[in-house]
Amino acid sequence: LSSVADTTGDGAYGVGETISITVTWDEAVVTANGALTLSNSASAAYSSGTGSTALVFTYTVAENDATSGDLSVTAYTGTIADAAGGAAAATGTVDLGAVTVDGDAPDFVSVAATDATYKIGDNLDITVTWDEAVSVTGTPTLTLSNSATATYQSGTGNAALVFRYTVADGNTDSSDLSVSSFSGTIKDTAGGAAGAASGDLGSVVVDANTPDITGCDATDGDYGVGEAISITCTYNEAVTVTGTPTITLSNNDVASYASGSGSTGIVFTTTVAENDATSSDLSVSSISATAGGATMKDSNGNAVSGTITGGDLGAVTVDGDAPDFASVAATNGDYGVGEALSITVTWDEAV
């Protein structure tokens, strides 16, 4: 035997990491089944080098391998011999240098978040705890049960890491959010990968959808100057109104909120005024849910969508041009008692 050396390098090795050990003799040796016995009772298996003076053995640290503060080789097993069959000399106990082994990877303990209902734009902070301090490389993420992700925020060097999920419009709603898994690099100081994280977050509800208009309606009719039009816009969930939001109509008239807060049907009204644009088929073009500081929100605080679906109001026409006086006329003459005087009054349209 000439030498035994850790060719991977000094360091702390955790679960899943591999240590490479080279054993050198003073002449070429061959083996097919050689192995090294290590001071923590683990074994390094033959890897390469048969037919040369140096054989390479590898040891991959496994969960529950005994911890070692100073790993060494204590013996070899199997057949290692020269070409003539002479058995290679025993290694004896040989220290590998500053090599430590930690066979206990960080075990997952819990996931937790503050119980609440989270709406669009809210931040949900999730704390994941392992049974020992862990270090983070890069930006790991958690996969949540609604298919959204929470991104690492802080905590490296501690047993507890904080991840943040910001609820976005269109995320899947959840009545009981949980953590499904994590991805990324999270390890203990020895390099042991942190155990898989999953679990229920408690009473955590996600409402990631804005109230949407499913249609607007008004009573069919021909509306002229001075007549009121009552328009009901229906949402797919109850809406609470503060202030006076408005809707804009296809003839550029504006209808203001009148009633319906706390229900799915929100009523807006407008009165046809002189010079309002004529319309043969009135519809709702847009909604100004925050006009004048107004708000329209669901029970969890999500603001209504500005998208109009089903804005046509049916057979509703608007005539904003009242008949204008044109003239009065009668037949010239001197009229006495008992004679009829016929007077014609003319407007600019049929009345």
mmCIF file of N, CA and C in Angstrom, residues 74-134:
data_model
loop_
_atom_site.group_PDB
_atom_site.id
_atom_site.type_symbol
_atom_site.label_atom_id
_atom_site.label_comp_id
_atom_site.label_asym_id
_atom_site.label_seq_id
_atom_site.Cartn_x
_atom_site.Cartn_y
_atom_site.Cartn_z
ATOM 1 N N THR A 74 -10.952 2.295 7.278
ATOM 2 C CA THR A 74 -10.482 1.355 8.305
ATOM 3 C C THR A 74 -10.006 0.033 7.720
ATOM 4 N N ALA A 75 -10.501 -0.336 6.522
ATOM 5 C CA ALA A 75 -10.105 -1.622 5.928
ATOM 6 C C ALA A 75 -10.680 -1.686 4.513
ATOM 7 N N TYR A 76 -10.264 -2.775 3.807
ATOM 8 C CA TYR A 76 -10.949 -3.030 2.559
ATOM 9 C C TYR A 76 -11.469 -4.459 2.571
ATOM 10 N N THR A 77 -12.518 -4.677 1.758
ATOM 11 C CA THR A 77 -13.089 -6.015 1.612
ATOM 12 C C THR A 77 -13.088 -6.377 0.140
ATOM 13 N N GLY A 78 -13.379 -7.632 -0.154
ATOM 14 C CA GLY A 78 -13.366 -8.099 -1.527
ATOM 15 C C GLY A 78 -11.962 -8.509 -1.942
ATOM 16 N N THR A 79 -11.802 -8.816 -3.214
ATOM 17 C CA THR A 79 -10.523 -9.298 -3.736
ATOM 18 C C THR A 79 -9.803 -8.180 -4.473
ATOM 19 N N ILE A 80 -8.625 -7.813 -3.955
ATOM 20 C CA ILE A 80 -7.738 -6.858 -4.614
ATOM 21 C C ILE A 80 -6.353 -7.504 -4.634
ATOM 22 N N ALA A 81 -5.835 -7.755 -5.833
ATOM 23 C CA ALA A 81 -4.576 -8.504 -5.937
ATOM 24 C C ALA A 81 -3.769 -8.036 -7.135
ATOM 25 N N ASP A 82 -2.461 -8.437 -7.149
ATOM 26 C CA ASP A 82 -1.661 -8.126 -8.329
ATOM 27 C C ASP A 82 -1.921 -9.173 -9.398
ATOM 28 N N ALA A 83 -1.258 -9.054 -10.533
ATOM 29 C CA ALA A 83 -1.510 -9.948 -11.657
ATOM 30 C C ALA A 83 -1.187 -11.398 -11.316
ATOM 31 N N ALA A 84 -0.286 -11.602 -10.362
ATOM 32 C CA ALA A 84 0.093 -12.968 -9.984
ATOM 33 C C ALA A 84 -0.824 -13.525 -8.917
ATOM 34 N N GLY A 85 -1.758 -12.754 -8.451
ATOM 35 C CA GLY A 85 -2.695 -13.227 -7.438
ATOM 36 C C GLY A 85 -2.308 -12.849 -6.024
ATOM 37 N N GLY A 86 -1.236 -12.101 -5.867
ATOM 38 C CA GLY A 86 -0.841 -11.689 -4.523
ATOM 39 C C GLY A 86 -1.808 -10.643 -3.973
ATOM 40 N N ALA A 87 -2.362 -10.910 -2.808
ATOM 41 C CA ALA A 87 -3.341 -9.986 -2.224
ATOM 42 C C ALA A 87 -2.680 -8.666 -1.876
ATOM 43 N N ALA A 88 -3.386 -7.596 -2.186
ATOM 44 C CA ALA A 88 -2.886 -6.258 -1.863
ATOM 45 C C ALA A 88 -2.824 -6.084 -0.349
ATOM 46 N N ALA A 89 -1.877 -5.303 0.083
ATOM 47 C CA ALA A 89 -1.723 -5.064 1.517
ATOM 48 C C ALA A 89 -2.953 -4.346 2.064
ATOM 49 N N ALA A 90 -3.302 -4.625 3.301
ATOM 50 C CA ALA A 90 -4.438 -3.975 3.945
ATOM 51 C C ALA A 90 -4.177 -2.487 4.110
ATOM 52 N N THR A 91 -5.269 -1.722 4.090
ATOM 53 C CA THR A 91 -5.106 -0.272 4.205
ATOM 54 C C THR A 91 -4.832 0.161 5.638
ATOM 55 N N GLY A 92 -5.402 -0.564 6.609
ATOM 56 C CA GLY A 92 -5.334 -0.070 7.987
ATOM 57 C C GLY A 92 -6.211 1.166 8.121
ATOM 58 N N THR A 93 -6.157 1.832 9.249
ATOM 59 C CA THR A 93 -6.948 3.043 9.446
ATOM 60 C C THR A 93 -6.191 4.241 8.891
ATOM 61 N N VAL A 94 -6.815 4.899 7.914
ATOM 62 C CA VAL A 94 -6.161 6.027 7.271
ATOM 63 C C VAL A 94 -7.135 7.217 7.280
ATOM 64 N N ASP A 95 -6.700 8.315 7.865
ATOM 65 C CA ASP A 95 -7.548 9.510 7.931
ATOM 66 C C ASP A 95 -7.633 10.157 6.553
ATOM 67 N N LEU A 96 -8.846 10.640 6.209
ATOM 68 C CA LEU A 96 -9.059 11.232 4.891
ATOM 69 C C LEU A 96 -8.922 12.748 4.893
ATOM 70 N N GLY A 97 -8.501 13.314 5.990
ATOM 71 C CA GLY A 97 -8.362 14.762 6.062
ATOM 72 C C GLY A 97 -9.592 15.378 6.717
ATOM 73 N N ALA A 98 -9.846 16.604 6.378
ATOM 74 C CA ALA A 98 -10.970 17.335 7.000
ATOM 75 C C ALA A 98 -12.267 16.989 6.275
ATOM 76 N N VAL A 99 -12.673 15.731 6.412
ATOM 77 C CA VAL A 99 -13.883 15.236 5.768
ATOM 78 C C VAL A 99 -14.892 14.864 6.849
ATOM 79 N N THR A 100 -16.044 15.514 6.807
ATOM 80 C CA THR A 100 -17.119 15.198 7.758
ATOM 81 C C THR A 100 -18.330 14.689 6.996
ATOM 82 N N VAL A 101 -19.116 13.882 7.682
ATOM 83 C CA VAL A 101 -20.313 13.299 7.083
ATOM 84 C C VAL A 101 -21.513 13.616 7.976
ATOM 85 N N ASP A 102 -22.556 14.125 7.334
ATOM 86 C CA ASP A 102 -23.823 14.370 8.029
ATOM 87 C C ASP A 102 -24.889 13.537 7.323
ATOM 88 N N GLY A 103 -25.260 12.432 7.953
ATOM 89 C CA GLY A 103 -26.215 11.510 7.348
ATOM 90 C C GLY A 103 -27.655 11.808 7.707
ATOM 91 N N ASP A 104 -27.885 12.995 8.235
ATOM 92 C CA ASP A 104 -29.250 13.371 8.601
ATOM 93 C C ASP A 104 -29.634 14.612 7.807
ATOM 94 N N ALA A 105 -30.356 14.423 6.707
ATOM 95 C CA ALA A 105 -30.828 15.557 5.907
ATOM 96 C C ALA A 105 -31.923 16.286 6.674
ATOM 97 N N PRO A 106 -32.131 17.581 6.376
ATOM 98 C CA PRO A 106 -33.184 18.330 7.080
ATOM 99 C C PRO A 106 -34.558 17.688 6.844
ATOM 100 N N ASP A 107 -35.230 17.371 7.929
ATOM 101 C CA ASP A 107 -36.559 16.763 7.834
ATOM 102 C C ASP A 107 -37.630 17.848 7.887
ATOM 103 N N PHE A 108 -38.611 17.725 7.012
ATOM 104 C CA PHE A 108 -39.719 18.677 6.986
ATOM 105 C C PHE A 108 -40.521 18.588 8.280
ATOM 106 N N VAL A 109 -40.886 19.764 8.820
ATOM 107 C CA VAL A 109 -41.664 19.814 10.061
ATOM 108 C C VAL A 109 -43.077 20.336 9.800
ATOM 109 N N SER A 110 -43.190 21.503 9.175
ATOM 110 C CA SER A 110 -44.527 22.083 9.029
ATOM 111 C C SER A 110 -44.559 23.181 7.978
ATOM 112 N N VAL A 111 -45.785 23.497 7.523
ATOM 113 C CA VAL A 111 -46.059 24.703 6.733
ATOM 114 C C VAL A 111 -47.158 25.469 7.456
ATOM 115 N N ALA A 112 -47.092 26.788 7.385
ATOM 116 C CA ALA A 112 -48.075 27.594 8.102
ATOM 117 C C ALA A 112 -48.273 28.935 7.418
ATOM 118 N N ALA A 113 -49.476 29.489 7.567
ATOM 119 C CA ALA A 113 -49.796 30.828 7.074
ATOM 120 C C ALA A 113 -50.886 31.406 7.963
ATOM 121 N N THR A 114 -51.076 32.706 7.894
ATOM 122 C CA THR A 114 -52.111 33.356 8.692
ATOM 123 C C THR A 114 -53.482 33.068 8.093
ATOM 124 N N ASP A 115 -54.403 32.559 8.926
ATOM 125 C CA ASP A 115 -55.764 32.284 8.469
ATOM 126 C C ASP A 115 -56.427 33.577 7.996
ATOM 127 N N ALA A 116 -56.986 33.545 6.801
ATOM 128 C CA ALA A 116 -57.671 34.722 6.255
ATOM 129 C C ALA A 116 -58.179 34.387 4.863
ATOM 130 N N THR A 117 -58.991 35.287 4.324
ATOM 131 C CA THR A 117 -59.383 35.216 2.926
ATOM 132 C C THR A 117 -58.538 36.215 2.154
ATOM 133 N N TYR A 118 -57.862 35.742 1.117
ATOM 134 C CA TYR A 118 -56.932 36.567 0.347
ATOM 135 C C TYR A 118 -57.540 36.857 -1.022
ATOM 136 N N LYS A 119 -57.586 38.143 -1.371
ATOM 137 C CA LYS A 119 -58.160 38.578 -2.639
ATOM 138 C C LYS A 119 -57.047 38.956 -3.610
ATOM 139 N N ILE A 120 -57.427 39.365 -4.804
ATOM 140 C CA ILE A 120 -56.464 39.748 -5.832
ATOM 141 C C ILE A 120 -55.574 40.881 -5.314
ATOM 142 N N GLY A 121 -54.260 40.707 -5.453
ATOM 143 C CA GLY A 121 -53.293 41.708 -5.013
ATOM 144 C C GLY A 121 -52.789 41.502 -3.604
ATOM 145 N N ASP A 122 -53.446 40.625 -2.819
ATOM 146 C CA ASP A 122 -52.997 40.372 -1.449
ATOM 147 C C ASP A 122 -51.763 39.475 -1.449
ATOM 148 N N ASN A 123 -50.879 39.699 -0.463
ATOM 149 C CA ASN A 123 -49.708 38.850 -0.282
ATOM 150 C C ASN A 123 -49.989 37.811 0.792
ATOM 151 N N LEU A 124 -49.744 36.555 0.471
ATOM 152 C CA LEU A 124 -49.869 35.454 1.413
ATOM 153 C C LEU A 124 -48.469 34.932 1.715
ATOM 154 N N ASP A 125 -48.018 35.123 2.949
ATOM 155 C CA ASP A 125 -46.691 34.647 3.363
ATOM 156 C C ASP A 125 -46.811 33.273 4.010
ATOM 157 N N ILE A 126 -45.996 32.341 3.536
ATOM 158 C CA ILE A 126 -46.027 30.948 3.980
ATOM 159 C C ILE A 126 -44.680 30.606 4.618
ATOM 160 N N THR A 127 -44.708 30.091 5.842
ATOM 161 C CA THR A 127 -43.488 29.693 6.545
ATOM 162 C C THR A 127 -43.348 28.178 6.494
ATOM 163 N N VAL A 128 -42.209 27.723 5.961
ATOM 164 C CA VAL A 128 -41.900 26.294 5.903
ATOM 165 C C VAL A 128 -40.770 26.031 6.891
ATOM 166 N N THR A 129 -40.963 25.041 7.771
ATOM 167 C CA THR A 129 -39.986 24.758 8.822
ATOM 168 C C THR A 129 -39.440 23.354 8.677
ATOM 169 N N TRP A 130 -38.092 23.235 8.780
ATOM 170 C CA TRP A 130 -37.422 21.950 8.833
ATOM 171 C C TRP A 130 -36.840 21.753 10.233
ATOM 172 N N ASP A 131 -36.272 20.590 10.513
ATOM 173 C CA ASP A 131 -35.787 20.297 11.874
ATOM 174 C C ASP A 131 -34.352 20.769 12.127
ATOM 175 N N GLU A 132 -33.778 21.467 11.154
ATOM 176 C CA GLU A 132 -32.448 22.055 11.340
ATOM 177 C C GLU A 132 -32.300 23.226 10.380
ATOM 178 N N ALA A 133 -31.278 24.007 10.598
ATOM 179 C CA ALA A 133 -31.045 25.171 9.738
ATOM 180 C C ALA A 133 -30.767 24.729 8.304
ATOM 181 N N VAL A 134 -31.271 25.497 7.371
ATOM 182 C CA VAL A 134 -31.067 25.209 5.951
ATOM 183 C C VAL A 134 -30.570 26.471 5.249
#
